[in-house]
């Protein structure tokens, strides 16, 4: 199929299923992921993952995180910094430990146990943020802790991926990992000092341009540019775009027309491709993994993040129900777990069955989290009254 | 270079040069084309044409024509139908005849003369429309005749391309060309009857959706979908999107927020890639063509369209100055002349020198037309007073 027809089919089905799911009271991202599963190799096999779709999906996750950053006030968000750090660390430690233990329990070898620990460690920041956006909870105290923890989580994920690559290839070692850490630190420092000045200056300059779409173009260019820089520093695209969104948030929110137009650009076009592309990568493999093992993985995945999220945030939120939702919000796994699994499979660290089991766990966590979070917030609101 | 970095570089330089050109009082598309020449093989060689850029450029021309259609009122535009038909026909006949004559004059062989006639025949609808948009003249009587004539022109161009392919390959013949004509007729009839109903129904349905970006997504999907159907029918992408825009125009214009957001999507992101991509395809070839011959070509290209546009529209506009501007507006050549030249070169119909000469003529017409039109409208306004 011609790539343009593929993109049309993906966005069309994603929007239709997203709308359907939303009418049943659940976040629309579930329908978008389902669209990918339906069109992809798993069911109809009309669209296979390809570089055009990946390119659109990359832009989708970038603008999603950019617009999520832009919805937040930087100073308010900075207050969640400490809570996010503690929650992020606990939210990685628990599922990793649980993963290693589960592997040991079912008799996997040492490398496979370490792999499971790493594959379970990292939250999908895209799914978490999108669920919060769909539920209109991004700006709540719970939402901001989840986002801050997911950012921390991603940084730890990069380090863990470095460890895995070292294990898998023998190349690298702890010198390389230390260097990775230094580069990440430099990235954060530069973007929050010099980068911030450049970003604000370019955006403000764009307002005096003659061509009336200029601030729109410049905002998108900043999102894409910072994403590329983050990736060069070894981080996920999304982290750079999120920071740029935070930096530009006040300026963009003060111009309602611009804000709406950028939100349309993100949610009305590109992000649907990102979520559908997750579904495209899913296939019902012939090495069918055992169902009890998958159930064990899903339980461990949720129990680990819920325990970590709860323990990390309870001191800050001082409310059990809210801290449980933080844990839930960190539970979806996504791109990074899939990348980790691919690296491990390709280097022979793990079996094809273990690989398939992890991908099934990822899909289940993607469908289950938004449903559970939507229920969690409903209960919270029926307890405390509707949100402000 | 990573494709995302290429897209960033293209849009950034296109917007900067576009702004610069606009500050000097000329349409910004000139700067966007220049950005492609600067970044591409002709000068810096940082970006070469590739499938990602082509994909974005295709979406760019589609949304440009869609939004141009949406700016017009269908009933008012339909009044330009007859004038457009006559002007389109005359606007093809004159430059073709002049092209054949010029070829004969400098001693080209028969096939090369026919090639020149075809390569000079077709207006670049993208450049014409964008110039009118930049000059805010799309909705004027002059603008609507130019657009209507450019649509007619494109249909004739498809037929001429069929003739050229028949000449080049010996396959096809007049049976195939008749079939092409029937398919085009069926396309126009279907899209203006059944297609119109489906388009209006889907857009109206999208308004009652829960997800607030739905009308935006549906409008873009309709633009892309009709473009693909037009291409399947053998026409340029742009014709389908333009008709869809005309059909949806009233609905989109009545929702100012949606209209602005779609205009941003088109002019703030994708169309810049389209115009820059034209510049990317340009290279200063080693088979340097003779300058007098290029001057002859440019003169013939402009004289042909100005004569045809003038004679075709004078009966309707009854104003010499206005009819001259119609002719000028039809003068830019673009994608189709380049495609025709590539087909002819690949099949050995023409020499590499003739090929290079035509591409230089195309670039000159792209830079010269907006400058001349801007002057033309300025004179008109200083004669008649400012436009309504």
XYZ file of C-alpha atoms in Angstrom:
776
model
C 0.000 0.000 0.000
C 1.162 3.527 -0.842
C 2.497 5.171 2.363
C -0.036 8.001 2.169
C -2.894 5.490 2.030
C -1.387 3.688 5.035
C -1.226 6.902 7.049
C -4.828 7.709 6.077
C -6.002 4.225 7.097
C -4.144 4.403 10.413
C -5.410 7.832 11.433
C -8.950 7.079 10.264
C -9.299 3.823 12.193
C -7.435 5.227 15.210
C -9.824 8.184 15.449
C -12.927 6.040 14.921
C -11.938 3.419 17.520
C -10.680 6.155 19.862
C -14.062 7.879 19.666
C -15.869 4.575 20.268
C -13.762 3.760 23.326
C -14.265 7.266 24.682
C -18.038 6.908 24.356
C -17.748 3.876 26.640
C -15.991 6.093 29.146
C -12.379 5.023 28.619
C -9.347 6.989 27.408
C -9.246 7.094 23.620
C -5.634 5.970 23.374
C -6.853 2.396 23.866
C -8.779 2.634 20.622
C -5.756 4.077 18.834
C -3.500 1.208 19.917
C -6.260 -1.235 18.956
C -6.373 0.341 15.477
C -2.730 -0.596 15.032
C -3.354 -4.160 16.158
C -6.313 -4.488 13.758
C -4.520 -3.030 10.707
C -1.162 -4.630 11.478
C 0.362 -8.101 11.160
C -1.595 -9.351 14.194
C -4.985 -9.278 12.416
C -5.628 -7.799 8.941
C -1.990 -7.429 7.897
C -2.867 -4.427 5.700
C -0.128 -2.218 7.155
C 3.284 -3.339 8.330
C 5.539 -1.144 10.399
C 7.738 0.866 8.026
C 9.984 3.903 8.088
C 7.276 6.406 7.097
C 5.024 5.280 9.918
C 7.961 5.287 12.345
C 8.819 8.807 11.232
C 5.269 10.025 11.850
C 5.160 8.110 15.141
C 8.396 9.798 16.270
C 6.922 13.217 15.517
C 3.768 12.065 17.333
C 5.514 11.221 20.604
C 7.594 14.417 20.343
C 4.616 16.748 19.941
C 2.620 14.815 22.555
C 5.299 15.404 25.175
C 5.872 18.966 23.996
C 2.197 19.829 24.418
C 2.100 18.018 27.764
C 5.007 20.124 28.950
C 3.283 23.240 27.626
C 0.168 22.483 29.692
C 2.171 22.632 32.914
C 3.438 25.633 34.758
C 7.189 25.266 35.180
C 7.311 26.616 38.746
C 4.438 24.414 39.919
C 5.974 21.434 38.190
C 9.342 22.134 39.844
C 7.616 21.604 43.189
C 6.991 17.971 42.193
C 10.717 17.557 41.552
C 11.613 15.898 44.850
C 8.501 13.712 44.931
C 9.156 12.749 41.315
C 12.756 11.797 42.037
C 11.898 9.588 45.012
C 8.877 8.062 43.250
C 10.864 7.498 40.074
C 13.643 5.698 41.945
C 11.256 3.540 43.987
C 9.175 2.951 40.864
C 12.212 1.422 39.152
C 13.634 -0.461 42.158
C 10.518 -2.464 43.040
C 9.518 -3.837 39.648
C 13.183 -4.628 38.877
C 13.529 -6.594 42.099
C 10.172 -8.285 41.551
C 11.157 -9.128 37.967
C 14.432 -10.746 38.981
C 12.640 -12.674 41.738
C 9.895 -13.886 39.373
C 12.514 -15.072 36.894
C 14.360 -16.932 39.635
C 11.067 -18.479 40.805
C 10.245 -20.009 37.402
C 13.840 -21.183 36.932
C 15.198 -18.741 34.326
C 18.977 -18.384 34.095
C 20.909 -15.428 35.551
C 20.957 -13.286 32.369
C 17.266 -13.871 31.742
C 16.506 -12.798 35.322
C 18.529 -9.593 34.889
C 16.777 -8.988 31.557
C 13.347 -9.314 33.201
C 14.385 -6.858 35.899
C 15.383 -4.315 33.258
C 12.407 -4.921 30.938
C 9.981 -4.345 33.812
C 11.777 -1.250 35.123
C 10.807 1.472 32.668
C 7.401 3.200 32.429
C 6.125 4.224 29.002
C 6.085 7.988 29.382
C 3.915 8.300 26.264
C 1.131 6.067 27.569
C 1.263 7.601 31.065
C 1.076 11.170 29.843
C -1.588 10.470 27.233
C -3.762 8.687 29.810
C -3.485 11.727 32.080
C -4.351 14.038 29.181
C -7.361 11.919 28.186
C -8.566 11.914 31.814
C -7.813 15.648 32.194
C -5.555 14.931 35.168
C -2.197 16.049 33.819
C -2.163 19.200 35.933
C -3.347 17.510 39.163
C -0.833 16.824 41.964
C -1.060 13.122 41.100
C -0.509 13.830 37.414
C 2.554 15.978 37.996
C 4.217 13.412 40.267
C 3.574 10.712 37.660
C 5.108 12.813 34.887
C 8.119 13.823 36.988
C 8.660 10.203 38.058
C 8.348 9.011 34.452
C 11.063 11.471 33.396
C 13.391 10.190 36.162
C 12.439 6.667 35.177
C 13.498 7.275 31.583
C 16.917 8.535 32.673
C 17.412 5.389 34.777
C 16.138 3.357 31.842
C 18.903 4.735 29.622
C 21.485 3.617 32.182
C 19.908 0.174 32.497
C 19.867 -0.185 28.717
C 23.599 0.619 28.801
C 24.122 -2.166 31.366
C 22.135 -4.592 29.231
C 24.113 -3.710 26.096
C 27.325 -4.261 28.056
C 26.060 -7.656 29.213
C 24.914 -8.559 25.717
C 27.976 -7.495 23.754
C 30.782 -7.333 26.285
C 31.556 -3.861 24.857
C 31.249 -0.802 27.022
C 31.474 -1.475 30.700
C 31.123 0.918 33.574
C 33.361 3.586 32.042
C 30.858 3.966 29.220
C 27.947 4.058 31.642
C 29.661 6.796 33.683
C 30.183 8.765 30.469
C 26.488 8.329 29.618
C 25.614 9.791 33.008
C 27.874 12.787 32.495
C 26.377 13.478 29.055
C 22.848 13.309 30.460
C 23.786 15.704 33.270
C 25.343 18.145 30.789
C 22.199 17.922 28.642
C 19.891 18.827 31.521
C 22.113 21.679 32.704
C 22.559 23.141 29.214
C 18.911 22.968 28.226
C 17.753 24.598 31.463
C 20.244 27.478 31.202
C 21.548 28.435 27.759
C 18.897 26.347 25.967
C 16.116 28.065 27.871
C 17.385 31.499 26.821
C 17.687 30.487 23.170
C 14.237 28.872 23.168
C 12.515 31.859 24.751
C 14.359 34.330 22.539
C 13.508 32.517 19.275
C 9.883 32.161 20.235
C 9.527 35.805 21.243
C 11.243 36.931 18.033
C 8.810 34.856 15.989
C 5.936 37.000 17.222
C 7.128 40.041 15.324
C 7.360 38.158 12.023
C 5.284 39.229 9.031
C 4.213 35.672 8.121
C 1.379 34.962 10.528
C 2.144 31.238 10.992
C 5.632 32.006 12.305
C 5.110 31.385 16.073
C 3.424 28.080 15.156
C 6.323 26.990 12.946
C 8.905 28.094 15.489
C 7.170 26.244 18.359
C 7.138 23.033 16.318
C 10.747 23.501 15.234
C 11.772 23.985 18.874
C 9.937 20.793 19.885
C 11.566 18.773 17.109
C 14.997 20.346 17.637
C 15.174 19.722 21.391
C 13.937 16.173 20.813
C 16.801 15.510 18.425
C 19.306 16.982 20.899
C 17.937 14.787 23.722
C 18.303 11.752 21.520
C 21.867 12.722 20.651
C 22.526 12.852 24.402
C 21.281 9.270 24.655
C 17.857 10.080 26.115
C 14.416 9.436 24.675
C 13.225 12.047 22.131
C 10.324 12.815 24.415
C 12.431 14.176 27.275
C 13.816 17.031 25.196
C 10.434 17.971 23.798
C 8.851 17.823 27.253
C 11.444 20.211 28.678
C 11.007 22.585 25.746
C 7.246 22.480 26.313
C 7.731 23.304 29.993
C 10.005 26.218 29.103
C 7.561 27.630 26.519
C 4.424 26.735 28.481
C 3.609 30.201 29.814
C 4.148 31.859 26.416
C 2.067 29.316 24.527
C -0.775 29.154 27.034
C -1.149 32.938 26.936
C -2.026 32.727 23.216
C -5.174 30.610 23.140
C -5.374 30.403 19.333
C -1.805 29.201 19.063
C -2.257 26.732 21.892
C -5.353 25.197 20.281
C -3.718 25.048 16.905
C -0.662 23.230 18.289
C -2.903 20.864 20.274
C -4.743 20.037 17.039
C -1.425 19.435 15.283
C -0.467 16.972 18.036
C -3.712 15.237 18.964
C -5.555 15.591 15.681
C -2.853 14.142 13.475
C 0.507 12.863 14.650
C -0.052 11.275 18.071
C -2.711 8.938 16.666
C 0.025 7.482 14.445
C 2.303 7.007 17.452
C -0.270 5.041 19.452
C -1.391 3.001 16.465
C 2.242 2.176 15.683
C 2.553 0.484 19.084
C -0.261 -1.837 18.011
C 1.395 -2.436 14.638
C 4.449 -3.927 16.310
C 2.328 -6.466 18.113
C 1.905 -9.892 16.555
C 0.387 -13.100 17.813
C 3.616 -15.055 17.680
C 3.852 -18.729 16.816
C 6.081 -19.365 19.866
C 2.979 -18.999 21.998
C 4.121 -18.268 25.534
C 2.445 -19.987 28.488
C -0.571 -18.153 29.839
C 0.264 -18.679 33.540
C 3.690 -17.127 32.941
C 2.126 -14.115 31.214
C -0.277 -13.682 34.118
C 2.674 -13.841 36.517
C 4.502 -11.171 34.448
C 1.492 -8.848 34.369
C 0.953 -9.216 38.130
C 4.630 -8.558 38.812
C 4.641 -5.588 36.425
C 1.678 -3.914 38.115
C 2.588 -4.963 41.685
C 6.131 -3.624 41.236
C 5.090 -0.196 39.933
C 2.178 0.142 42.335
C 4.400 -0.723 45.315
C 7.180 1.590 44.106
C 4.813 4.418 43.184
C 2.929 4.117 46.452
C 6.002 3.976 48.679
C 7.742 6.739 46.727
C 4.820 9.178 46.847
C 2.999 8.471 50.124
C 5.288 10.752 52.109
C 4.471 13.632 49.752
C 0.759 13.029 49.076
C -0.131 11.617 52.526
C -3.156 9.867 51.032
C -3.271 6.144 50.302
C -5.761 6.326 47.452
C -3.781 9.039 45.649
C -0.489 7.207 46.094
C -2.028 4.028 44.690
C -3.091 5.954 41.571
C 0.475 7.262 41.210
C 1.667 3.643 41.218
C -0.958 2.695 38.648
C -0.018 5.657 36.512
C 3.549 4.390 36.303
C 2.469 0.874 35.329
C 2.260 1.034 31.530
C 5.310 -0.310 29.752
C 6.003 0.562 26.158
C 8.677 1.399 23.596
C 11.621 1.020 25.956
C 10.610 -2.444 27.228
C 10.192 -3.481 23.595
C 13.607 -2.097 22.631
C 15.224 -3.833 25.612
C 13.568 -7.093 24.567
C 14.719 -6.754 20.963
C 18.329 -6.096 22.034
C 18.275 -9.085 24.368
C 16.693 -11.407 21.793
C 19.046 -10.356 19.020
C 22.113 -10.996 21.161
C 20.853 -14.416 22.270
C 20.476 -13.415 25.934
C 16.857 -14.569 26.066
C 14.596 -17.131 24.353
C 11.963 -16.266 21.750
C 9.290 -17.407 24.203
C 10.479 -14.981 26.869
C 10.528 -12.235 24.207
C 6.924 -12.938 23.201
C 5.818 -13.075 26.839
C 7.224 -9.611 27.510
C 5.556 -8.095 24.421
C 2.196 -9.559 25.481
C 2.718 -8.115 28.979
C 3.437 -4.688 27.418
C 0.194 -4.717 25.415
C -1.852 -5.832 28.423
C -0.335 -3.079 30.567
C -1.190 -0.519 27.848
C -4.846 -1.564 27.743
C -5.258 -2.142 31.462
C -3.653 1.004 32.868
C -6.016 3.594 31.325
C -9.047 1.521 32.361
C -7.816 1.137 35.938
C -6.756 4.791 36.192
C -10.082 5.991 34.909
C -11.783 3.914 37.650
C -9.281 5.108 40.229
C -9.934 8.775 39.499
C -13.710 8.175 39.461
C -13.541 6.659 42.933
C -11.370 9.494 44.146
C -13.855 12.045 42.826
C -16.843 10.265 44.364
C -14.948 10.313 47.653
C -13.637 13.891 47.536
C -16.185 15.501 45.217
C -15.466 16.577 41.619
C -11.996 17.935 40.802
C -11.362 21.659 40.935
C 21.685 13.396 8.047
C 18.816 11.924 10.053
C 15.515 12.626 8.219
C 14.089 14.549 11.162
C 17.110 16.865 11.185
C 16.679 17.374 7.424
C 13.029 18.342 7.850
C 13.966 20.725 10.682
C 16.705 22.329 8.562
C 14.392 22.701 5.564
C 11.479 24.259 7.449
C 13.777 26.506 9.489
C 15.640 27.954 6.514
C 12.450 28.130 4.420
C 10.674 30.161 7.100
C 13.658 32.449 7.696
C 14.245 33.172 4.000
C 10.485 33.438 3.403
C 10.250 36.069 6.122
C 13.227 37.941 4.702
C 11.761 37.994 1.201
C 8.406 39.115 2.558
C 10.050 42.025 4.356
C 11.360 43.160 0.973
C 7.783 43.114 -0.273
C 7.764 39.883 -2.256
C 5.761 36.664 -1.779
C 7.462 34.394 0.767
C 7.351 31.314 -1.447
C 10.426 32.679 -3.250
C 12.394 32.366 -0.014
C 11.124 28.839 0.549
C 12.243 27.683 -2.899
C 15.571 29.437 -2.344
C 15.990 27.509 0.940
C 15.822 24.264 -1.036
C 18.396 25.499 -3.540
C 20.746 26.558 -0.711
C 20.452 23.313 1.306
C 20.321 21.022 -1.714
C 22.820 19.651 -4.211
C 23.029 23.010 -6.030
C 24.874 24.783 -3.187
C 25.547 23.305 0.282
C 24.598 19.705 -0.554
C 23.452 19.111 3.046
C 20.087 17.659 2.055
C 19.372 15.551 -1.010
C 15.866 14.833 -2.203
C 14.665 11.638 -0.516
C 11.442 9.776 0.103
C 10.722 11.394 3.487
C 11.002 14.872 2.023
C 8.915 13.859 -0.987
C 6.288 12.457 1.357
C 6.110 15.696 3.329
C 6.144 17.699 0.100
C 3.202 15.664 -1.231
C 1.230 16.379 1.932
C 2.295 20.023 1.563
C 0.866 20.491 -1.931
C -2.276 18.579 -0.916
C -3.053 20.752 2.108
C -2.095 23.921 0.208
C -4.671 23.211 -2.485
C -7.206 22.003 0.066
C -6.952 25.234 2.033
C -7.043 27.275 -1.183
C -10.258 25.525 -2.148
C -11.628 26.130 1.339
C -11.019 29.873 0.998
C -13.314 30.073 -2.003
C -17.053 30.022 -2.123
C -18.133 27.226 -4.428
C -20.974 29.140 -6.085
C -18.831 32.212 -6.738
C -16.039 29.999 -8.038
C -18.462 28.180 -10.337
C -19.089 31.535 -12.054
C -15.443 31.527 -13.171
C -15.971 28.130 -14.766
C -16.487 29.314 -18.325
C -13.763 31.958 -18.135
C -11.437 29.379 -16.592
C -12.136 26.858 -19.337
C -11.486 29.309 -22.168
C -8.444 30.811 -20.432
C -7.080 27.364 -19.563
C -7.381 26.208 -23.182
C -5.837 29.372 -24.628
C -3.204 29.280 -21.889
C -2.100 25.859 -23.084
C -2.444 26.446 -26.826
C -0.244 29.550 -27.088
C 2.826 28.429 -25.124
C 2.695 25.026 -26.829
C 2.640 26.597 -30.255
C 5.352 29.087 -29.262
C 7.440 26.231 -27.813
C 7.246 24.166 -30.993
C 8.066 27.244 -33.067
C 11.055 28.155 -30.872
C 12.367 24.598 -31.160
C 12.019 24.715 -34.942
C 13.753 28.109 -35.023
C 16.897 26.856 -33.241
C 16.944 23.665 -35.310
C 15.763 21.016 -32.826
C 14.391 17.764 -34.274
C 10.670 16.972 -34.444
C 10.441 15.084 -31.137
C 12.376 17.765 -29.302
C 10.036 20.408 -30.702
C 6.973 18.452 -29.552
C 8.625 17.959 -26.155
C 9.183 21.716 -25.806
C 5.552 22.366 -26.689
C 4.413 19.992 -23.935
C 6.961 21.116 -21.324
C 5.887 24.740 -21.759
C 2.152 23.973 -21.715
C 1.410 23.287 -18.069
C 1.186 25.910 -15.305
C 2.389 24.964 -11.828
C -0.867 25.144 -9.910
C 1.048 25.103 -6.607
C 3.131 28.181 -7.427
C 0.173 30.063 -8.938
C -2.104 29.444 -5.993
C 0.563 30.140 -3.391
C 1.471 33.437 -5.074
C -2.190 34.451 -4.985
C -2.420 33.442 -1.317
C 0.738 35.374 -0.446
C -0.598 38.434 -2.278
C -4.102 37.971 -0.765
C -5.633 37.861 -4.240
C -6.966 34.306 -4.300
C -10.568 35.427 -3.920
C -10.367 38.273 -6.447
C -11.918 37.856 -9.909
C -8.402 37.631 -11.348
C -7.410 35.029 -8.750
C -10.403 32.808 -9.395
C -9.917 32.819 -13.160
C -6.252 31.900 -12.663
C -7.125 28.998 -10.352
C -9.919 27.719 -12.602
C -7.638 27.972 -15.643
C -4.839 26.175 -13.778
C -7.194 23.279 -12.974
C -8.213 23.001 -16.653
C -4.565 23.288 -17.557
C -3.665 20.351 -15.315
C -6.287 18.137 -16.947
C -4.892 19.011 -20.374
C -1.412 18.404 -18.964
C -2.344 14.840 -18.041
C -3.467 14.216 -21.598
C -0.303 15.766 -23.035
C 1.805 13.638 -20.690
C -0.069 10.612 -22.067
C 0.817 11.694 -25.606
C 4.454 12.158 -24.636
C 4.616 8.715 -22.979
C 3.114 7.217 -26.134
C 5.727 8.976 -28.243
C 8.509 7.929 -25.877
C 7.600 4.280 -25.400
C 5.370 3.458 -28.361
C 2.950 1.931 -25.801
C -0.502 3.364 -25.363
C -1.763 5.292 -28.319
C -4.991 7.175 -28.724
C -7.146 4.413 -27.225
C -5.304 4.843 -23.933
C -5.627 8.613 -24.107
C -9.381 8.317 -24.709
C -9.618 5.995 -21.701
C -7.688 8.543 -19.598
C -10.219 11.190 -20.615
C -13.151 8.972 -19.640
C -11.609 8.205 -16.233
C -11.025 11.919 -15.581
C -14.632 12.710 -16.528
C -15.922 9.963 -14.228
C -13.728 11.304 -11.430
C -15.115 14.841 -11.725
C -18.719 13.637 -11.930
C -18.381 11.239 -8.989
C -16.603 13.674 -6.688
C -19.134 16.446 -7.362
C -22.165 14.192 -6.723
C -21.692 11.131 -4.506
C -18.296 12.316 -3.237
C -19.746 15.667 -2.206
C -22.450 13.960 -0.145
C -19.967 11.640 1.582
C -17.550 14.497 2.295
C -20.234 16.762 3.764
C -21.777 13.925 5.773
C -18.465 12.793 7.318
C -17.490 16.331 8.208
C -20.848 17.138 9.783
C -20.772 13.864 11.758
C -17.329 14.719 13.093
C -18.772 17.751 14.863
C -20.733 15.634 17.304
C -17.687 13.584 18.317
C -16.475 13.551 21.910
C -12.807 13.965 21.011
C -12.465 17.663 20.330
C -9.893 17.384 17.539
C -12.238 15.262 15.409
C -13.358 17.855 12.803
C -9.680 18.776 12.335
C -8.633 15.150 11.799
C -11.579 14.479 9.493
C -10.883 17.573 7.368
C -7.258 16.489 6.897
C -8.264 12.901 6.156
C -10.725 14.137 3.521
C -8.005 16.281 1.910
C -5.537 13.395 1.815
C -8.160 10.865 0.733
C -9.508 12.874 -2.196
C -5.934 13.621 -3.260
C -5.149 9.909 -3.424
C -8.337 9.244 -5.431
C -7.443 12.030 -7.894
C -4.021 10.521 -8.352
C -5.529 7.078 -8.935
C -7.654 8.688 -11.651
C -4.441 9.932 -13.268
C -4.717 13.567 -12.163
C -2.424 15.567 -9.927
C -2.980 15.028 -6.162
C -3.772 18.694 -5.859
C -6.923 18.594 -8.004
C -8.711 16.208 -5.629
C -7.737 18.170 -2.543
C -8.765 21.448 -4.182
C -12.232 20.104 -5.009
C -12.628 18.724 -1.473
C -11.638 22.129 -0.113
C -14.215 23.836 -2.345
C -16.901 21.410 -1.154
C -16.052 21.892 2.534
C -15.256 25.598 2.220
C -18.490 26.980 3.701
C -18.392 24.559 6.647
C -14.748 25.217 7.450
C -14.937 28.993 7.051
C -17.859 29.165 9.457
C -15.629 27.756 12.227
C -12.880 30.340 12.563
C -10.804 28.347 15.081
C -10.818 25.278 12.865
C -10.010 27.321 9.779
C -7.008 28.969 11.470
C -5.786 25.698 12.835
C -5.917 24.016 9.420
C -4.226 27.027 7.819
C -1.425 26.702 10.386
C -1.130 22.988 9.614
C -0.739 23.810 5.929
C 1.269 27.044 5.857
C 3.138 26.649 9.141
C 4.535 23.205 8.475
C 3.948 21.141 5.358
C 3.794 23.592 2.450
C 7.214 25.011 3.314
C 8.612 21.533 2.652
C 6.848 21.395 -0.708
C 8.295 24.685 -1.930
C 11.756 23.927 -0.582
C 11.671 20.524 -2.265
C 11.326 22.237 -5.658
C 14.630 23.970 -4.914
C 16.212 20.684 -3.809
C 15.657 19.159 -7.228
C 17.535 21.963 -8.870
C 21.230 21.523 -9.589
C 23.718 23.548 -11.538
C 24.374 20.903 -14.111
C 27.722 20.312 -15.774
C 26.065 20.239 -19.220
C 25.717 23.972 -18.942
C 23.068 25.055 -21.423
C 23.629 28.139 -23.553
C 22.447 31.358 -21.981
C 20.844 32.797 -25.135
C 18.770 29.614 -25.488
C 17.609 29.865 -21.861
C 16.651 33.497 -22.407
C 14.689 32.438 -25.491
C 12.923 29.718 -23.481
C 12.001 32.101 -20.667
C 10.690 34.688 -23.114
C 8.658 32.062 -24.953
C 7.353 30.619 -21.652
C 6.113 33.986 -20.425
C 4.982 35.298 -23.805
C 2.970 32.136 -24.450
C 1.109 32.166 -21.138
C 0.610 35.927 -21.151
C -0.805 35.817 -24.683
C -3.021 32.826 -23.887
C -4.149 34.171 -20.520
C -4.857 37.604 -22.000
C -6.783 36.355 -25.024
C -8.651 33.760 -22.963
C -9.793 36.155 -20.256
C -10.207 39.556 -21.986
C -13.757 38.764 -23.086
C -14.727 38.040 -19.449
C -12.714 40.694 -17.609
C -12.926 43.418 -20.257
C -9.836 45.075 -18.815
C -6.405 44.842 -20.436
C -4.412 45.251 -17.238
C -6.389 42.536 -15.440
C -6.140 40.125 -18.344
C -2.394 40.657 -18.496
C -2.134 39.700 -14.810
C -4.151 36.534 -15.512
C -1.574 35.614 -18.136
C 1.263 36.349 -15.724
C -0.427 34.259 -13.051
C -0.419 31.257 -15.352
C 3.272 31.664 -16.203
C 5.005 29.632 -13.478
C 6.003 26.134 -14.532
C 6.777 23.504 -11.941
C 6.465 19.818 -11.036
C 4.715 18.770 -14.237
C 7.263 20.412 -16.564
C 9.995 18.699 -14.546
C 8.236 15.303 -14.736
C 7.723 15.723 -18.483
C 11.420 16.558 -18.868
C 12.503 13.530 -16.831
C 10.323 11.165 -18.880
C 11.665 12.620 -22.118
C 15.299 12.492 -20.971
C 15.021 8.930 -19.648
C 13.548 7.667 -22.902
C 16.207 9.410 -24.982
C 13.760 11.780 -26.692
C 15.796 14.835 -25.710
C 19.402 15.749 -24.970
C 20.797 16.404 -21.478
C 21.392 20.024 -22.492
C 17.756 20.535 -23.442
C 16.761 18.914 -20.145
C 18.958 21.314 -18.151
C 17.688 24.301 -20.118
C 14.089 23.481 -19.255
C 14.844 23.042 -15.532
C 16.597 26.436 -15.472
C 13.582 27.980 -17.230
C 11.296 26.421 -14.574
C 13.291 27.914 -11.698
C 13.429 31.347 -13.367
C 9.655 31.278 -13.937
C 9.121 30.372 -10.260
C 11.189 33.322 -9.055
C 10.034 35.800 -11.654
C 6.267 35.243 -11.556
C 5.633 36.244 -7.929
C 7.795 39.356 -8.345
C 6.017 40.410 -11.532
C 2.567 39.621 -10.129
C 3.245 41.593 -7.002
C 4.168 44.580 -9.198
C 1.166 43.987 -11.423
C -1.286 44.052 -8.531
C 0.426 47.121 -7.049
C -0.057 49.009 -10.318
C -3.644 47.862 -10.539
C -4.301 49.100 -7.019
C -2.632 52.446 -7.628
C -4.835 52.808 -10.721
C -8.121 51.575 -9.215
C -7.518 52.326 -5.534
C -6.936 49.672 -2.866
C -8.772 46.336 -3.220
C -12.102 45.808 -1.493
